[in-house]
Coordinates of C-alpha atoms in Angstrom, one line a residue:
X1 CA 2.5 11.0 -19.6
X2 CA 0.3 13.2 -19.0
X3 CA 0.3 13.7 -15.2
X4 CA -2.6 13.3 -12.5
X5 CA -1.5 16.8 -11.6
X6 CA -4.9 18.9 -12.2
X7 CA -6.7 16.7 -10.4
X8 CA -4.5 15.7 -7.3
X9 CA -3.4 18.5 -4.5
X10 CA 0.2 17.1 -4.5
X11 CA 3.1 18.6 -7.0
X12 CA 6.1 17.1 -7.5
X13 CA 9.3 18.6 -8.1
X14 CA 12.4 18.6 -10.6
X15 CA 15.9 19.9 -9.5
X16 CA 17.4 22.9 -11.0
X17 CA 21.4 23.5 -11.7
X18 CA 21.4 27.1 -11.3
X19 CA 21.1 29.2 -8.6
X20 CA 17.7 30.7 -7.4
X21 CA 18.3 34.2 -8.6
X22 CA 19.4 32.9 -11.8
X23 CA 15.9 32.0 -12.8
X24 CA 14.4 34.9 -11.3
X25 CA 16.6 37.2 -13.5
X26 CA 16.2 35.1 -16.4
X27 CA 12.1 34.8 -16.0
X28 CA 12.3 39.1 -16.0
X29 CA 13.9 38.9 -19.8
X30 CA 11.2 36.3 -21.5
X31 CA 8.2 37.8 -23.4
X32 CA 6.2 34.9 -22.7
X33 CA 3.3 36.4 -20.9
X34 CA 2.6 32.6 -19.5
X35 CA 5.7 33.0 -17.3
X36 CA 3.9 35.9 -15.4
X37 CA 0.5 33.9 -14.9
X38 CA 1.8 31.4 -12.0
X39 CA -0.8 33.3 -9.6
X40 CA -3.5 32.8 -11.6
X41 CA -2.7 28.9 -12.4
X42 CA -1.9 28.2 -8.7
X43 CA -5.4 29.5 -8.7
X44 CA -7.1 27.8 -11.2
X45 CA -5.0 23.9 -9.6
X46 CA -6.9 25.2 -6.4
X47 CA -10.1 25.0 -7.5
X48 CA -9.1 21.5 -8.7
X49 CA -7.4 20.4 -5.4
X50 CA -10.3 20.6 -3.8
X51 CA -12.3 17.9 -6.2
X52 CA -9.0 15.7 -5.5
X53 CA -9.5 15.8 -2.1
X54 CA -12.9 14.9 -2.1
X55 CA -11.9 11.7 -4.0
X56 CA -9.7 11.2 -1.7
X57 CA -11.5 11.1 1.7
X58 CA -14.0 8.8 -0.3
X59 CA -11.6 6.0 0.2
X60 CA -12.9 3.6 2.5
X61 CA -9.4 3.1 4.7
X62 CA -9.2 7.0 4.8
X63 CA -12.3 8.1 5.8
X64 CA -12.0 5.3 8.6
X65 CA -9.1 7.1 9.6
X66 CA -10.2 10.5 10.1
X67 CA -13.2 10.1 11.7
X68 CA -11.5 7.3 13.7
X69 CA -11.4 9.3 17.0
X70 CA -8.2 8.2 18.2
X71 CA -6.7 9.5 14.3
X72 CA -8.8 12.8 14.5
X73 CA -6.4 14.4 17.0
X74 CA -3.4 14.0 14.6
X75 CA -5.1 16.1 12.1
X76 CA -4.3 20.0 12.3
X77 CA -6.1 21.6 14.4
X78 CA -6.0 25.3 13.3
X79 CA -8.3 27.8 12.3
X80 CA -5.6 29.9 10.1
X81 CA -2.9 28.4 8.2
X82 CA 0.7 28.6 9.2
X83 CA 2.9 30.4 6.7
X84 CA 6.4 31.2 7.1
X85 CA 8.7 34.3 5.5
X86 CA 10.6 33.5 2.6
X87 CA 13.8 33.2 4.2
X88 CA 12.4 30.6 6.6
X89 CA 11.1 28.5 3.7
X90 CA 14.8 28.6 1.9
X91 CA 16.2 28.0 5.1
X92 CA 14.3 25.1 5.5
X93 CA 14.9 23.5 1.9
X94 CA 18.7 24.1 1.8
X95 CA 18.3 21.3 5.1
X96 CA 16.8 18.6 3.2
X97 CA 19.4 15.8 1.9
X98 CA 18.5 15.7 -1.8
X99 CA 21.1 14.9 -4.8
X100 CA 18.8 18.1 -6.5
X101 CA 19.5 21.7 -5.7
X102 CA 16.3 22.8 -4.5
X103 CA 15.8 26.4 -5.6
X104 CA 13.1 28.8 -3.6
X105 CA 11.6 31.4 -6.0
X106 CA 8.2 32.4 -6.4
X107 CA 6.8 29.9 -8.0
X108 CA 7.9 27.4 -5.3
X109 CA 6.5 29.8 -2.3
X110 CA 2.6 29.9 -4.2
X111 CA 2.8 26.2 -4.7
X112 CA 3.9 25.5 -0.7
X113 CA 1.5 27.9 0.7
X114 CA -1.4 26.6 -1.3
X115 CA -0.4 23.3 0.2
X116 CA -0.6 24.6 3.5
X117 CA -3.7 26.3 2.5
X118 CA -5.7 23.0 1.5
X119 CA -3.9 20.6 3.1
X120 CA -5.4 19.9 6.5
X121 CA -6.6 16.5 5.7
X122 CA -4.9 15.8 2.9
X123 CA -1.5 15.9 4.1
X124 CA -2.2 13.9 6.6
X125 CA -3.6 11.1 4.9
X126 CA -0.6 11.3 1.9
X127 CA 1.9 11.0 5.1
X128 CA -0.2 8.3 6.1
X129 CA -0.4 6.2 3.0
X130 CA 3.6 6.8 2.2
X131 CA 4.7 4.6 5.2
X132 CA 2.7 2.3 3.7
X133 CA 3.9 2.8 -0.2
X134 CA 7.4 4.0 0.4
X135 CA 9.1 1.4 1.6
X136 CA 8.2 -0.9 -1.6
X137 CA 9.3 2.3 -3.8
X138 CA 12.5 3.0 -2.3
X139 CA 13.8 -0.9 -2.3
X140 CA 12.8 -0.8 -6.3
X141 CA 14.7 3.2 -6.9
X142 CA 17.8 2.3 -5.3
X143 CA 18.3 -1.3 -6.9
X144 CA 17.8 0.6 -10.1
X145 CA 20.4 3.5 -8.8
X146 CA 17.6 5.8 -9.3
X147 CA 17.7 9.1 -6.4
X148 CA 15.3 8.0 -4.0
X149 CA 13.8 11.7 -4.5
X150 CA 12.0 10.8 -7.3
X151 CA 9.4 7.9 -5.1
X152 CA 7.5 11.5 -4.7
X153 CA 5.9 11.8 -7.9
X154 CA 3.7 8.8 -7.0
X155 CA 2.5 11.6 -4.9
X156 CA 2.1 14.1 -8.1
X157 CA 1.0 12.0 -10.0
X158 CA -1.8 10.1 -7.7
X159 CA -1.9 11.1 -4.8
X160 CA -0.7 7.8 -3.8
X161 CA -4.0 6.2 -4.4
X162 CA -2.9 3.3 -6.3
X163 CA -6.5 3.2 -8.2
X164 CA -6.4 7.2 -9.6
X165 CA -7.0 7.4 -13.4
X166 CA -7.1 10.7 -14.9
X167 CA -9.0 12.3 -17.5
X168 CA -6.6 11.7 -20.1
X169 CA -6.7 7.6 -19.2
X170 CA -3.4 7.6 -17.2
X171 CA -3.7 5.1 -14.3
X172 CA -2.1 3.8 -11.2
X173 CA 0.6 5.2 -9.1
X174 CA 2.5 6.7 -11.6
X175 CA 0.0 7.5 -14.0
X176 CA 0.9 4.9 -16.9
X177 CA -1.1 5.9 -20.2
X178 CA -1.7 2.7 -21.9
X179 CA 0.3 3.0 -24.6
X180 CA 3.6 3.3 -21.6
X181 CA 2.3 0.7 -19.9
X182 CA 2.6 -1.9 -22.5
X183 CA 6.2 -1.1 -24.0
X184 CA 7.6 -1.3 -20.5
X185 CA 5.6 -5.0 -19.8
X186 CA 2.9 -3.8 -18.5
X187 CA -0.5 -6.3 -18.7
X188 CA -4.0 -4.4 -19.5
X189 CA -7.2 -6.6 -20.5
X190 CA -10.6 -6.4 -19.1
X191 CA -9.7 -8.1 -16.0
X192 CA -6.4 -7.2 -14.7
X193 CA -5.0 -3.5 -14.9
X194 CA -0.7 -4.0 -14.4
X195 CA -1.1 -0.2 -13.6
X196 CA -2.6 -0.3 -10.7
X197 CA -0.4 -3.1 -9.4
X198 CA 1.8 -0.5 -7.3
X199 CA 4.8 -3.1 -7.2
X200 CA 4.6 -4.0 -11.2
X201 CA 4.5 -0.7 -12.0
X202 CA 6.9 0.8 -9.7
X203 CA 9.5 -1.6 -11.7
X204 CA 8.3 -0.1 -15.2
X205 CA 8.1 3.2 -13.7
X206 CA 12.1 2.5 -12.9
X207 CA 12.7 1.4 -16.2
X208 CA 11.3 4.3 -18.3
X209 CA 12.9 6.7 -15.4
X210 CA 16.4 5.0 -16.3
X211 CA 16.3 5.1 -20.2
X212 CA 15.4 8.8 -20.0
X213 CA 18.5 9.7 -18.0
X214 CA 20.1 7.9 -20.6
X215 CA 18.8 10.5 -23.5
X216 CA 19.1 13.4 -21.4
X217 CA 21.9 12.8 -18.5
X218 CA 20.0 15.5 -15.9
X219 CA 17.2 14.1 -13.7
X220 CA 15.6 17.5 -14.1
X221 CA 15.1 16.9 -17.5
X222 CA 14.1 13.5 -16.7
X223 CA 11.3 14.1 -14.3
X224 CA 10.3 17.4 -17.2
X225 CA 10.1 14.4 -19.6
X226 CA 7.9 12.0 -17.1
X227 CA 5.2 14.6 -17.2
X228 CA 5.2 15.8 -20.9
X229 CA 7.1 13.8 -22.5
X230 CA 10.5 13.7 -23.9
X231 CA 9.4 14.9 -27.5
X232 CA 8.3 18.9 -25.6
X233 CA 11.3 18.6 -24.3
X234 CA 13.1 18.3 -26.8
X235 CA 11.1 21.2 -28.8
X236 CA 12.0 23.2 -26.0
X237 CA 15.6 22.6 -26.4
X238 CA 15.5 23.4 -29.7
X239 CA 13.4 26.6 -29.1
X240 CA 15.5 28.1 -26.0
X241 CA 18.4 28.1 -28.3
X242 CA 19.8 24.6 -27.5
X243 CA 20.0 25.5 -23.6
X244 CA 20.4 22.1 -21.9
X245 CA 18.5 22.8 -17.8
X246 CA 15.1 22.8 -16.5
X247 CA 14.8 26.2 -15.8
X248 CA 16.8 27.3 -19.0
X249 CA 14.0 26.1 -21.1
X250 CA 11.8 26.6 -18.5
X251 CA 9.7 29.7 -20.8
X252 CA 9.3 27.1 -23.7
X253 CA 8.2 23.3 -21.6
X254 CA 4.1 23.5 -21.6
X255 CA 2.0 25.4 -19.0
X256 CA 1.9 21.8 -17.0
X257 CA 5.0 21.0 -16.6
X258 CA 6.6 24.7 -15.9
X259 CA 4.1 24.0 -13.0
X260 CA 5.9 20.4 -12.3
X261 CA 8.8 21.2 -11.0
X262 CA 8.1 24.1 -8.7
X263 CA 5.5 21.8 -7.3
X264 CA 7.8 18.6 -6.7
X265 CA 10.1 21.1 -4.6
X266 CA 7.2 21.9 -2.6
X267 CA 6.7 18.7 -2.2
X268 CA 9.8 18.4 -1.0
X269 CA 9.4 21.2 1.3
X270 CA 5.7 19.8 2.9
X271 CA 7.0 16.5 3.3
X272 CA 9.9 17.5 5.5
X273 CA 8.5 20.0 7.3
X274 CA 5.2 19.2 7.7
X275 CA 5.5 19.2 12.1
X276 CA 6.5 22.7 11.6
X277 CA 2.8 23.5 9.9
X278 CA 0.6 21.5 12.6
X279 CA 0.3 18.1 10.5
X280 CA 0.6 14.9 11.6
X281 CA 0.3 11.5 10.0
X282 CA -3.0 9.4 10.4
X283 CA -3.3 6.0 10.7
X284 CA -4.1 4.7 7.6
X285 CA -5.6 1.1 7.9
X286 CA -2.8 -1.1 5.8
X287 CA -1.3 -3.9 7.3
X288 CA 2.3 -3.1 7.1
X289 CA 3.4 -6.7 6.3
X290 CA 1.4 -8.5 3.3
X291 CA 2.9 -11.9 1.4
X292 CA 1.6 -13.1 -1.8
X293 CA 0.2 -16.6 -2.3
X294 CA 0.3 -17.8 -6.3
X295 CA -2.8 -18.5 -7.7
X296 CA -3.4 -21.1 -10.8
X297 CA -7.3 -21.0 -10.8
X298 CA -9.9 -19.1 -11.4
X299 CA -10.6 -16.9 -8.0
X300 CA -12.9 -14.6 -6.8
X301 CA -12.3 -12.3 -4.1
X302 CA -15.6 -13.5 -2.6
X303 CA -14.7 -16.9 -2.1
X304 CA -11.5 -15.5 -0.2
X305 CA -13.9 -13.4 1.8
X306 CA -16.3 -16.0 2.4
X307 CA -14.0 -18.2 4.0
X308 CA -11.3 -16.4 5.6
X309 CA -12.8 -13.6 6.7
X310 CA -10.6 -10.9 4.9
X311 CA -13.1 -7.8 4.0
X312 CA -13.7 -7.3 0.1
X313 CA -12.5 -3.5 0.5
X314 CA -8.9 -4.7 2.1
X315 CA -8.5 -7.0 -0.7
X316 CA -9.3 -4.6 -3.2
X317 CA -6.7 -2.1 -2.1
X318 CA -4.3 -5.0 -1.7
X319 CA -4.9 -5.7 -5.1
X320 CA -6.3 -3.4 -7.3
X321 CA -5.2 -4.3 -10.0
X322 CA -8.1 -7.1 -10.8
X323 CA -10.5 -4.9 -11.8
X324 CA -13.6 -7.1 -11.8
X325 CA -12.4 -9.1 -8.1
X326 CA -11.8 -12.2 -10.3
X327 CA -8.0 -13.4 -11.0
X328 CA -7.9 -14.8 -14.1
X329 CA -5.7 -17.6 -12.7
X330 CA -6.4 -20.1 -15.1
X331 CA -5.0 -18.1 -18.0
X332 CA -2.1 -16.9 -16.7
X333 CA -0.5 -17.4 -12.9
X334 CA -0.9 -14.7 -10.6
X335 CA -0.2 -13.5 -7.0
X336 CA -2.8 -12.7 -4.5
X337 CA -1.3 -10.5 -1.8
X338 CA -2.9 -10.9 1.3
X339 CA -2.3 -9.9 5.2
X340 CA 1.0 -11.7 6.6
X341 CA -0.8 -13.9 8.8
X342 CA -3.0 -14.8 6.4
X343 CA -0.8 -16.0 3.6
X344 CA -0.2 -19.5 5.5
X345 CA -4.3 -18.9 6.3
X346 CA -5.2 -19.6 2.7
X347 CA -2.6 -22.5 1.5
X348 CA -4.2 -24.4 4.3
X349 CA -7.5 -23.7 3.0
X350 CA -6.8 -23.5 -0.5
X351 CA -8.9 -26.2 -1.7
X352 CA -11.6 -24.6 0.1
X353 CA -11.7 -21.8 -0.8
X354 CA -12.1 -22.7 -4.4
X355 CA -14.6 -25.0 -3.9
X356 CA -16.6 -21.8 -2.3
X357 CA -19.9 -21.2 -4.2
X358 CA -18.2 -21.3 -7.5
X359 CA -21.1 -22.4 -8.8
X360 CA -22.7 -18.7 -7.9
X361 CA -19.8 -16.8 -8.4
X362 CA -18.6 -18.0 -11.7
X363 CA -22.2 -19.2 -13.2
X364 CA -22.7 -17.9 -16.8
X365 CA -25.8 -16.2 -15.6
X366 CA -24.6 -14.9 -12.4
X367 CA -20.9 -13.8 -13.9
X368 CA -22.2 -10.4 -15.3
X369 CA -24.0 -9.3 -12.1
X370 CA -21.1 -10.4 -10.2
X371 CA -18.4 -8.3 -12.5
X372 CA -20.9 -5.1 -12.6
X373 CA -21.1 -5.2 -8.7
X374 CA -17.2 -5.5 -8.6
X375 CA -16.0 -2.3 -9.9
X376 CA -13.1 -1.1 -8.7
X377 CA -15.1 1.8 -7.1
X378 CA -14.2 3.3 -3.5
X379 CA -17.6 4.5 -2.7
X380 CA -18.9 0.8 -3.0
X381 CA -19.4 -2.4 -1.1
X382 CA -19.4 -5.6 -1.3
X383 CA -22.9 -7.7 -0.7
X384 CA -22.3 -11.2 0.5
X385 CA -24.0 -13.9 -1.6
X386 CA -25.6 -15.3 1.8
X387 CA -26.4 -13.5 5.0
X388 CA -23.4 -13.9 8.2
X389 CA -23.5 -17.1 9.8
X390 CA -23.9 -16.3 13.2
X391 CA -25.5 -19.8 14.4
X392 CA -23.8 -21.6 17.2
X393 CA -23.1 -25.4 16.9
X394 CA -24.5 -27.8 19.5
X395 CA -22.4 -28.1 22.5
X396 CA -20.7 -25.0 22.5
X397 CA -19.9 -22.7 25.6
X398 CA -19.2 -19.0 25.3
X399 CA -15.5 -17.6 26.3
X400 CA -14.5 -14.2 26.3
X401 CA -11.2 -12.7 24.4
X402 CA -9.9 -9.7 25.2
X403 CA -7.6 -8.1 22.4
X404 CA -4.1 -7.6 22.8
X405 CA -1.1 -6.0 20.9
X406 CA -0.6 -7.3 18.4
X407 CA -3.3 -10.1 18.0
X408 CA -5.3 -10.6 14.3
X409 CA -8.5 -12.3 13.9
X410 CA -6.4 -14.4 12.0
X411 CA -4.9 -15.6 15.4
X412 CA -7.1 -15.4 17.4
X413 CA -9.3 -17.8 14.5
X414 CA -6.7 -20.4 15.1
X415 CA -6.0 -20.5 19.3
X416 CA -9.8 -21.2 19.3
X417 CA -9.9 -23.6 16.0
X418 CA -12.6 -21.5 14.8
X419 CA -12.9 -19.5 11.2
X420 CA -12.5 -16.2 10.9
X421 CA -15.9 -15.3 9.4
X422 CA -17.7 -17.3 12.3
X423 CA -15.3 -15.1 14.6
X424 CA -16.5 -12.2 13.2
X425 CA -20.1 -13.0 12.7
X426 CA -20.6 -13.4 16.6
X427 CA -19.3 -10.5 17.2
X428 CA -20.7 -8.5 13.9
X429 CA -17.6 -7.6 13.3
X430 CA -17.6 -6.6 9.5
X431 CA -14.2 -5.2 8.8
X432 CA -9.9 -6.2 9.6
X433 CA -9.8 -3.5 12.5
X434 CA -9.1 -4.9 16.3
X435 CA -8.6 -2.5 19.3
X436 CA -6.7 -3.4 22.1
X437 CA -9.0 -4.2 25.2
X438 CA -11.4 -5.1 22.8
X439 CA -13.6 -8.1 23.9
X440 CA -14.9 -11.1 21.9
X441 CA -17.3 -13.4 21.8
X442 CA -16.0 -16.7 21.1
X443 CA -17.7 -20.5 21.0
X444 CA -16.0 -23.7 21.8
X445 CA -17.2 -27.2 22.2
X446 CA -18.1 -27.7 25.9
X447 CA -16.2 -30.8 25.9
X448 CA -12.6 -28.9 25.0
X449 CA -13.7 -25.8 26.9
X450 CA -10.8 -25.9 30.1
X451 CA -8.3 -26.1 27.5
X452 CA -9.5 -22.8 25.8
X453 CA -10.2 -21.2 29.3
X454 CA -7.1 -20.2 29.9
X455 CA -6.1 -18.5 25.9
X456 CA -7.3 -15.0 27.4
X457 CA -4.2 -14.8 30.1
X458 CA -1.8 -16.2 28.1
X459 CA 1.2 -14.5 26.5
X460 CA 1.5 -14.1 22.5
X461 CA 4.7 -16.9 23.1
X462 CA 2.4 -19.0 25.1
X463 CA -0.6 -19.0 22.8
X464 CA 1.8 -20.5 19.9
X465 CA 3.4 -22.5 21.9
X466 CA 0.1 -24.1 23.0
X467 CA -0.1 -24.8 19.6
X468 CA 3.0 -27.0 19.0
X469 CA 2.1 -28.7 22.1
X470 CA -0.8 -30.0 20.6
X471 CA 1.3 -30.9 17.6
X472 CA 3.6 -33.2 20.0
X473 CA 0.8 -34.9 21.3
X474 CA -1.1 -35.4 18.3
X475 CA 2.3 -37.1 16.7
X476 CA 2.7 -39.1 20.3
X477 CA -0.6 -40.5 19.6
X478 CA 0.1 -41.5 16.4
X479 CA 3.2 -43.4 17.6
X480 CA 6.0 -40.7 16.5
X481 CA 8.7 -39.5 19.2
X482 CA 9.1 -35.7 19.9
X483 CA 10.9 -34.1 22.5
X484 CA 8.1 -32.1 24.4
X485 CA 11.4 -29.8 25.5
X486 CA 11.3 -28.0 21.8
X487 CA 8.3 -26.1 19.7
X488 CA 7.6 -27.9 17.0
X489 CA 5.8 -27.0 13.5
X490 CA 3.8 -29.0 11.0
X491 CA 4.9 -28.2 7.4
X492 CA 1.8 -26.8 5.5
X493 CA 1.2 -26.8 1.5
X494 CA 3.2 -22.9 0.5
X495 CA 5.4 -23.1 3.3
X496 CA 8.9 -22.2 3.5
X497 CA 11.2 -21.7 6.0
X498 CA 11.4 -18.4 5.8
X499 CA 7.4 -18.0 6.2
X500 CA 7.5 -20.0 9.2
X501 CA 10.8 -18.5 10.2
X502 CA 8.7 -14.7 10.1
X503 CA 6.0 -16.6 13.0
X504 CA 8.2 -16.8 15.6
X505 CA 10.0 -13.6 16.7
X506 CA 13.7 -13.4 16.5
X507 CA 14.0 -16.9 14.7
X508 CA 15.9 -17.1 11.2
X509 CA 15.8 -19.6 8.3
X510 CA 19.0 -20.6 9.1
X511 CA 18.5 -20.9 12.6
X512 CA 15.3 -23.9 11.8
X513 CA 18.3 -25.3 9.8
X514 CA 20.5 -25.7 12.4
X515 CA 18.2 -26.6 15.2
X516 CA 17.1 -29.3 12.9
X517 CA 20.8 -30.4 11.3
X518 CA 19.1 -29.5 7.7
X519 CA 22.0 -29.4 4.6
X520 CA 20.4 -27.4 1.7
X521 CA 19.5 -30.8 0.3
X522 CA 17.1 -31.8 3.3
X523 CA 15.6 -28.3 2.9
X524 CA 14.8 -29.0 -0.9
X525 CA 13.3 -32.2 0.4
X526 CA 11.1 -31.2 3.0
X527 CA 7.3 -32.0 2.5
X528 CA 3.6 -31.2 3.4
X529 CA 2.9 -32.3 7.2
X530 CA 6.7 -33.2 8.1
X531 CA 7.1 -32.1 11.5
X532 CA 10.2 -29.8 12.4
X533 CA 11.9 -28.2 15.8
X534 CA 11.4 -24.3 16.2
X535 CA 13.3 -23.6 19.2
X536 CA 13.6 -25.0 22.3
X537 CA 11.1 -24.1 25.5
X538 CA 11.4 -20.8 27.8

């Protein structure tokens, strides 16, 4: 597997079983001229770092974060990079909790200082992305008994950019080659490339790393083999006379791999000491909480965008494995990842979403045009098949809603019984970003104006409770008696007790079972449209 190191800034580390001085003394005895060319190699890599940063800076959510006035304050504001002495670098490395002895030597120093020189925008961006990707990666590593430090492989391989593709054809966060991906169960077709799916590729990477550990029994050699392949590592071991540690076989490894391990050590340093150099994570606009819905029919991202109002850019970044914006669920059921609050909304409107302009998105004469327009280009923007409809329904009156902490377009649209697309169009908004204090225009039926007027002054819990009150009123109209002292919920398609509980802070699925007196069999028999208790009103 070839590394993405040649086109990205960050490097990832390996481990040494030796003392730093052992490596320095050993390197002095080697006649291989490449060993003494470390500074030249760093300089060559540094010229490629600029290319990588230019590429990363063009990703829409990164540009938005960097251009945001509030986030711009988080970037390093300095004309001259901050460098330290060797003793400080070494001391800080020793304080990092890791299963690897993080060797410090001249090679590692050169990598650390290259990152510091080049990292004004890059380091804050990677730090911001790590908050989104690392928890998911760490969970899978921990489940497989793999040291959590190996998450940094994704930094060197792809700079945490899930659509990254190297010149050699490696793809995704973990940069799997086509053949390796196939071996480890990653589907690659015209429409789908599982190498771009962060979760699926992480599962495959864990399998590969465990396989390599069974061969070498040493995580340093595992990391080296991840970069250049076990064949090159085996040849280096043989050429060294049977040595079995990374630093002993260092001179016999491919040039790129010789830089890979020192770079990994440097990444450990940077990711754990960035504040000392004036860096802070930027707020990358990706939803921290998301959920998946199963797709069993052919579906285009444009249909989801048209009904739910989720931007095409966000859909692509949550689901980078779908290369043409098309989910071939009719061939094989697939998971679509959505912001958590939109997953339930999708279930509610599933039939409408599948039907939305399907004759346009999947018309034979338009199919090729839509596929070409939907190539996963970070700079590309999707054009809606029809203009934004900002028309105001007859018999409507205008209200102003002030955005509060924790609000989303999905919540606001539900409270006012309008579509997300309408809400965005009325306010000339084309992204999913909301700012606390922002004013939104909403149009509601004049006959029900009084029932909507107070929403702007309610707390989040009160707005959610009002929905529950509406359920009670509807059930009463049908002759079903519900206790008005409780909050209720009507089960919808795709719901389970866990997803329902997630809507109500402090409530678990066990709480819902207890308050309704449900047994496990009762839970299995829950039906769409059934009304259940959530909690007693405050």
